[in-house]
Amino acid sequence: MDQFLWVVVPYLCLATFVVGHFWRYRYDKFGWTTRSSQLYEDRLLRLGSPLFHFGMLGVVGGHIIGLLVPRSWTEAVGIGDHAYHYIAVGGGLLAGVATVVGLVILIYRRRTVGPVFRATTRMDKVMYAFLALVIVLGMWNTVAGSIFTLGGEYNYRDGVSVWYRSFLAFDPDASLMAEAPFGFQAHALVAFGLFALWPFTRLVHVFSAPVGYLTRPYIVYRSRDDVGSAHRPRRGWDEPVGR
């Protein structure tokens, strides 16, 4: 069972993530969109969207550092376990709270604003459920594992992080995740489920950064002011000349 949960399932989800994006881009380019609903309502969107997206940037950055950077590297630059712990908990809680508050606002908006709710697809609802569960489990692991240390102290950098790096190296050690607390296991499985759903939801817009805007030429607008011109342009409602 350990091999199935921590070797087979993750690689199936990863394969679905990669192949699904290729299929979506190949056969559904016009559907590769955020399905923006800003035209329907923008007051709540202006509040919830920045909180969620900037919070997610912090969450993703924290995961990259926590999962991909070995303990020996941080110790080599003078960051000990206690300093790393305080930085991780402080930054993780700040980013997590911003993400949760932003997500709550966005879900409230999508549920209470009629046109936005009617534009919500079934896949959107599934995506929001997985996304909310991943974030809540991640917050729980931060609070319970780093502050309350329920069930004894567990350092994920010696277990989950090592497993994740071995997974990316295509040599996963399933025993490392099998020994992790249930909260970390649930968080990882739901996250892999979200990655499997990713290509079939609006989350594909993450890979559509408007990089072209940086090199796009300027658009020149010319004034229609008739100052200095002897001929005044005829307006649409003016009577034609000669009638």
C-alpha positions as CSV (number, residue, x, y, z in Angstrom):
1,M,0.0,0.0,0.0
2,D,2.9,2.4,0.8
3,Q,4.3,1.9,-2.7
4,F,0.9,2.5,-4.3
5,L,0.2,5.7,-2.3
6,W,3.7,7.3,-2.4
7,V,5.0,6.0,-5.7
8,V,2.2,5.0,-8.1
9,V,-0.4,7.7,-7.3
10,P,2.1,10.6,-7.3
11,Y,3.5,9.6,-10.7
12,L,0.0,9.0,-12.2
13,C,-1.0,12.5,-11.0
14,L,2.2,14.0,-12.4
15,A,1.7,12.3,-15.8
16,T,-1.9,13.6,-15.9
17,F,-0.6,17.0,-15.1
18,V,1.9,17.0,-18.0
19,V,-0.1,15.2,-20.6
20,G,-3.3,17.0,-19.6
21,H,-1.7,20.4,-20.3
22,F,-0.4,19.3,-23.6
23,W,-3.9,18.0,-24.6
24,R,-5.6,21.1,-23.4
25,Y,-3.3,23.4,-25.3
26,R,-3.5,21.3,-28.4
27,Y,-7.3,20.9,-28.5
28,D,-8.7,23.7,-26.4
29,K,-6.7,26.8,-27.0
30,F,-9.8,29.0,-26.9
31,G,-10.7,27.5,-23.5
32,W,-7.3,28.3,-22.1
33,T,-8.5,31.2,-20.0
34,T,-9.3,32.3,-16.5
35,R,-13.0,32.7,-17.4
36,S,-12.8,36.2,-15.9
37,S,-16.0,37.4,-14.2
38,Q,-14.8,41.0,-13.5
39,L,-17.6,42.4,-15.8
40,Y,-20.2,41.0,-13.4
41,E,-18.7,42.3,-10.1
42,D,-15.4,44.0,-9.2
43,R,-15.7,45.3,-5.7
44,L,-15.1,42.0,-3.9
45,L,-12.8,40.9,-6.7
46,R,-10.5,43.8,-6.1
47,L,-10.2,42.8,-2.5
48,G,-10.1,39.0,-2.7
49,S,-8.0,38.5,-5.8
50,P,-4.8,40.3,-4.6
51,L,-5.0,38.7,-1.2
52,F,-5.3,35.2,-2.7
53,H,-2.7,35.6,-5.4
54,F,-0.1,37.3,-3.4
55,G,-0.7,34.9,-0.5
56,M,-0.3,32.0,-2.9
57,L,3.0,33.4,-4.1
58,G,4.3,33.3,-0.5
59,V,2.9,29.8,0.0
60,V,4.5,28.5,-3.2
61,G,7.8,30.2,-2.4
62,G,7.7,28.6,1.1
63,H,7.1,25.2,-0.3
64,I,9.9,25.5,-2.8
65,I,12.4,26.5,-0.1
66,G,11.0,23.9,2.4
67,L,10.9,21.0,0.0
68,L,13.8,21.6,-2.4
69,V,16.4,23.2,-0.2
70,P,18.2,20.7,2.1
71,R,18.9,21.5,5.7
72,S,22.6,21.3,5.0
73,W,22.3,24.2,2.6
74,T,20.6,26.6,5.0
75,E,23.0,25.6,7.8
76,A,25.9,26.4,5.4
77,V,24.7,30.0,5.1
78,G,24.3,30.4,8.9
79,I,20.5,29.7,9.3
80,G,20.1,27.2,12.1
81,D,17.0,25.1,12.9
82,H,15.5,27.6,15.3
83,A,16.0,30.5,13.0
84,Y,14.6,28.5,10.1
85,H,11.6,27.4,12.2
86,Y,10.6,31.0,13.2
87,I,11.0,32.2,9.6
88,A,9.0,29.4,8.2
89,V,6.2,29.6,10.7
90,G,6.0,33.4,10.6
91,G,6.1,33.6,6.8
92,G,3.9,30.6,6.4
93,L,1.2,31.8,8.7
94,L,1.2,35.3,7.1
95,A,1.0,33.9,3.5
96,G,-1.5,31.3,4.6
97,V,-3.9,33.7,6.3
98,A,-3.8,36.1,3.3
99,T,-4.5,33.1,1.0
100,V,-7.4,31.8,3.1
101,V,-9.0,35.2,3.5
102,G,-8.7,35.9,-0.2
103,L,-10.2,32.5,-1.1
104,V,-13.1,33.0,1.3
105,I,-13.9,36.3,-0.3
106,L,-13.7,34.8,-3.8
107,I,-15.9,31.9,-2.9
108,Y,-18.4,34.2,-1.1
109,R,-18.5,36.4,-4.2
110,R,-19.0,33.4,-6.5
111,R,-21.8,32.1,-4.4
112,T,-23.7,35.3,-3.7
113,V,-23.3,37.3,-7.0
114,G,-25.9,35.9,-9.4
115,P,-24.2,36.3,-12.7
116,V,-20.9,35.0,-11.3
117,F,-22.6,32.0,-9.7
118,R,-24.3,31.1,-13.0
119,A,-21.0,31.3,-14.8
120,T,-19.5,28.8,-12.4
121,T,-19.0,25.4,-13.9
122,R,-19.0,22.0,-12.1
123,M,-15.3,21.7,-12.6
124,D,-14.9,25.2,-10.9
125,K,-16.6,23.9,-7.8
126,V,-14.4,20.7,-7.7
127,M,-11.3,22.9,-8.1
128,Y,-12.3,25.2,-5.3
129,A,-13.0,22.3,-3.0
130,F,-9.6,20.7,-3.6
131,L,-7.8,24.1,-3.4
132,A,-9.5,25.0,-0.1
133,L,-8.8,21.6,1.4
134,V,-5.1,21.8,0.4
135,I,-4.7,25.2,1.9
136,V,-6.6,24.2,5.1
137,L,-4.5,21.1,5.6
138,G,-1.3,23.1,5.0
139,M,-2.3,25.6,7.6
140,W,-3.2,22.8,10.0
141,N,0.3,21.3,9.5
142,T,1.9,24.6,10.1
143,V,-0.1,25.3,13.3
144,A,-0.2,21.8,14.8
145,G,3.2,20.6,13.7
146,S,5.2,23.8,14.3
147,I,3.4,25.5,17.2
148,F,1.4,22.9,19.1
149,T,3.6,19.9,18.1
150,L,0.7,17.6,18.5
151,G,1.7,13.9,18.5
152,G,5.3,14.8,19.2
153,E,7.7,17.0,17.2
154,Y,8.1,16.1,13.6
155,N,10.6,17.8,11.3
156,Y,9.3,17.5,7.7
157,R,12.7,18.5,6.3
158,D,14.0,15.0,7.4
159,G,11.0,13.1,6.0
160,V,8.6,14.8,3.5
161,S,11.3,17.0,1.9
162,V,13.7,14.1,1.4
163,W,10.9,12.0,-0.1
164,Y,9.9,14.8,-2.4
165,R,13.4,15.3,-3.7
166,S,13.7,11.6,-4.3
167,F,10.4,11.6,-6.1
168,L,11.6,14.3,-8.5
169,A,14.8,12.3,-9.0
170,F,12.6,9.3,-10.0
171,D,13.9,7.3,-7.0
172,P,11.2,7.7,-4.4
173,D,11.5,6.3,-0.9
174,A,7.9,5.5,0.1
175,S,8.9,4.7,3.7
176,L,9.7,8.4,4.3
177,M,6.1,9.4,3.7
178,A,4.7,6.3,5.3
179,E,6.3,7.5,8.6
180,A,5.0,11.1,8.3
181,P,2.1,12.3,10.4
182,F,-1.4,11.9,8.9
183,G,-1.7,15.6,8.3
184,F,1.3,15.7,6.0
185,Q,0.1,12.6,4.2
186,A,-3.4,14.0,3.6
187,H,-2.0,17.3,2.5
188,A,0.3,15.6,0.0
189,L,-2.4,13.3,-1.5
190,V,-4.9,16.1,-1.9
191,A,-2.2,18.3,-3.5
192,F,-1.5,15.6,-6.0
193,G,-5.2,15.3,-6.7
194,L,-5.3,19.0,-7.4
195,F,-2.3,18.7,-9.8
196,A,-4.2,15.9,-11.6
197,L,-7.3,18.2,-12.0
198,W,-5.2,21.3,-12.9
199,P,-5.1,20.9,-16.7
200,F,-8.9,20.7,-16.9
201,T,-9.7,23.8,-14.8
202,R,-9.1,27.5,-15.1
203,L,-5.8,27.1,-13.2
204,V,-4.1,26.7,-16.6
205,H,-3.9,30.5,-16.7
206,V,-0.9,30.2,-14.3
207,F,1.2,29.2,-17.4
208,S,0.0,32.2,-19.5
209,A,2.0,35.0,-18.1
210,P,1.7,38.1,-20.4
211,V,5.5,38.2,-21.1
212,G,4.8,39.6,-24.5
213,Y,3.7,42.9,-23.0
214,L,7.3,43.6,-22.1
215,T,8.4,43.8,-25.7
216,R,5.1,44.9,-27.3
217,P,5.5,48.1,-29.4
218,Y,3.6,51.2,-28.2
219,I,0.2,51.9,-29.5
220,V,0.0,55.4,-30.9
221,Y,-3.3,57.2,-30.3
222,R,-4.0,60.3,-32.4
223,S,-6.3,63.0,-31.2
224,R,-9.4,63.8,-33.3
225,D,-9.2,67.4,-32.1
226,D,-9.9,69.7,-35.1
227,V,-7.8,72.6,-33.8
228,G,-5.8,74.0,-36.6
229,S,-7.9,72.4,-39.3
230,A,-10.1,74.4,-41.6
231,H,-12.5,71.5,-42.1
232,R,-14.7,70.4,-39.2
233,P,-15.5,66.7,-39.4
234,R,-19.2,65.9,-39.8
235,R,-20.8,64.3,-36.8
236,G,-23.1,61.3,-37.3
237,W,-26.2,63.3,-36.4
238,D,-25.4,66.3,-38.6
239,E,-27.6,66.9,-41.7
240,P,-25.7,66.0,-44.9
241,V,-24.4,69.1,-46.9
242,G,-26.8,70.2,-49.6
243,R,-30.0,69.0,-48.1
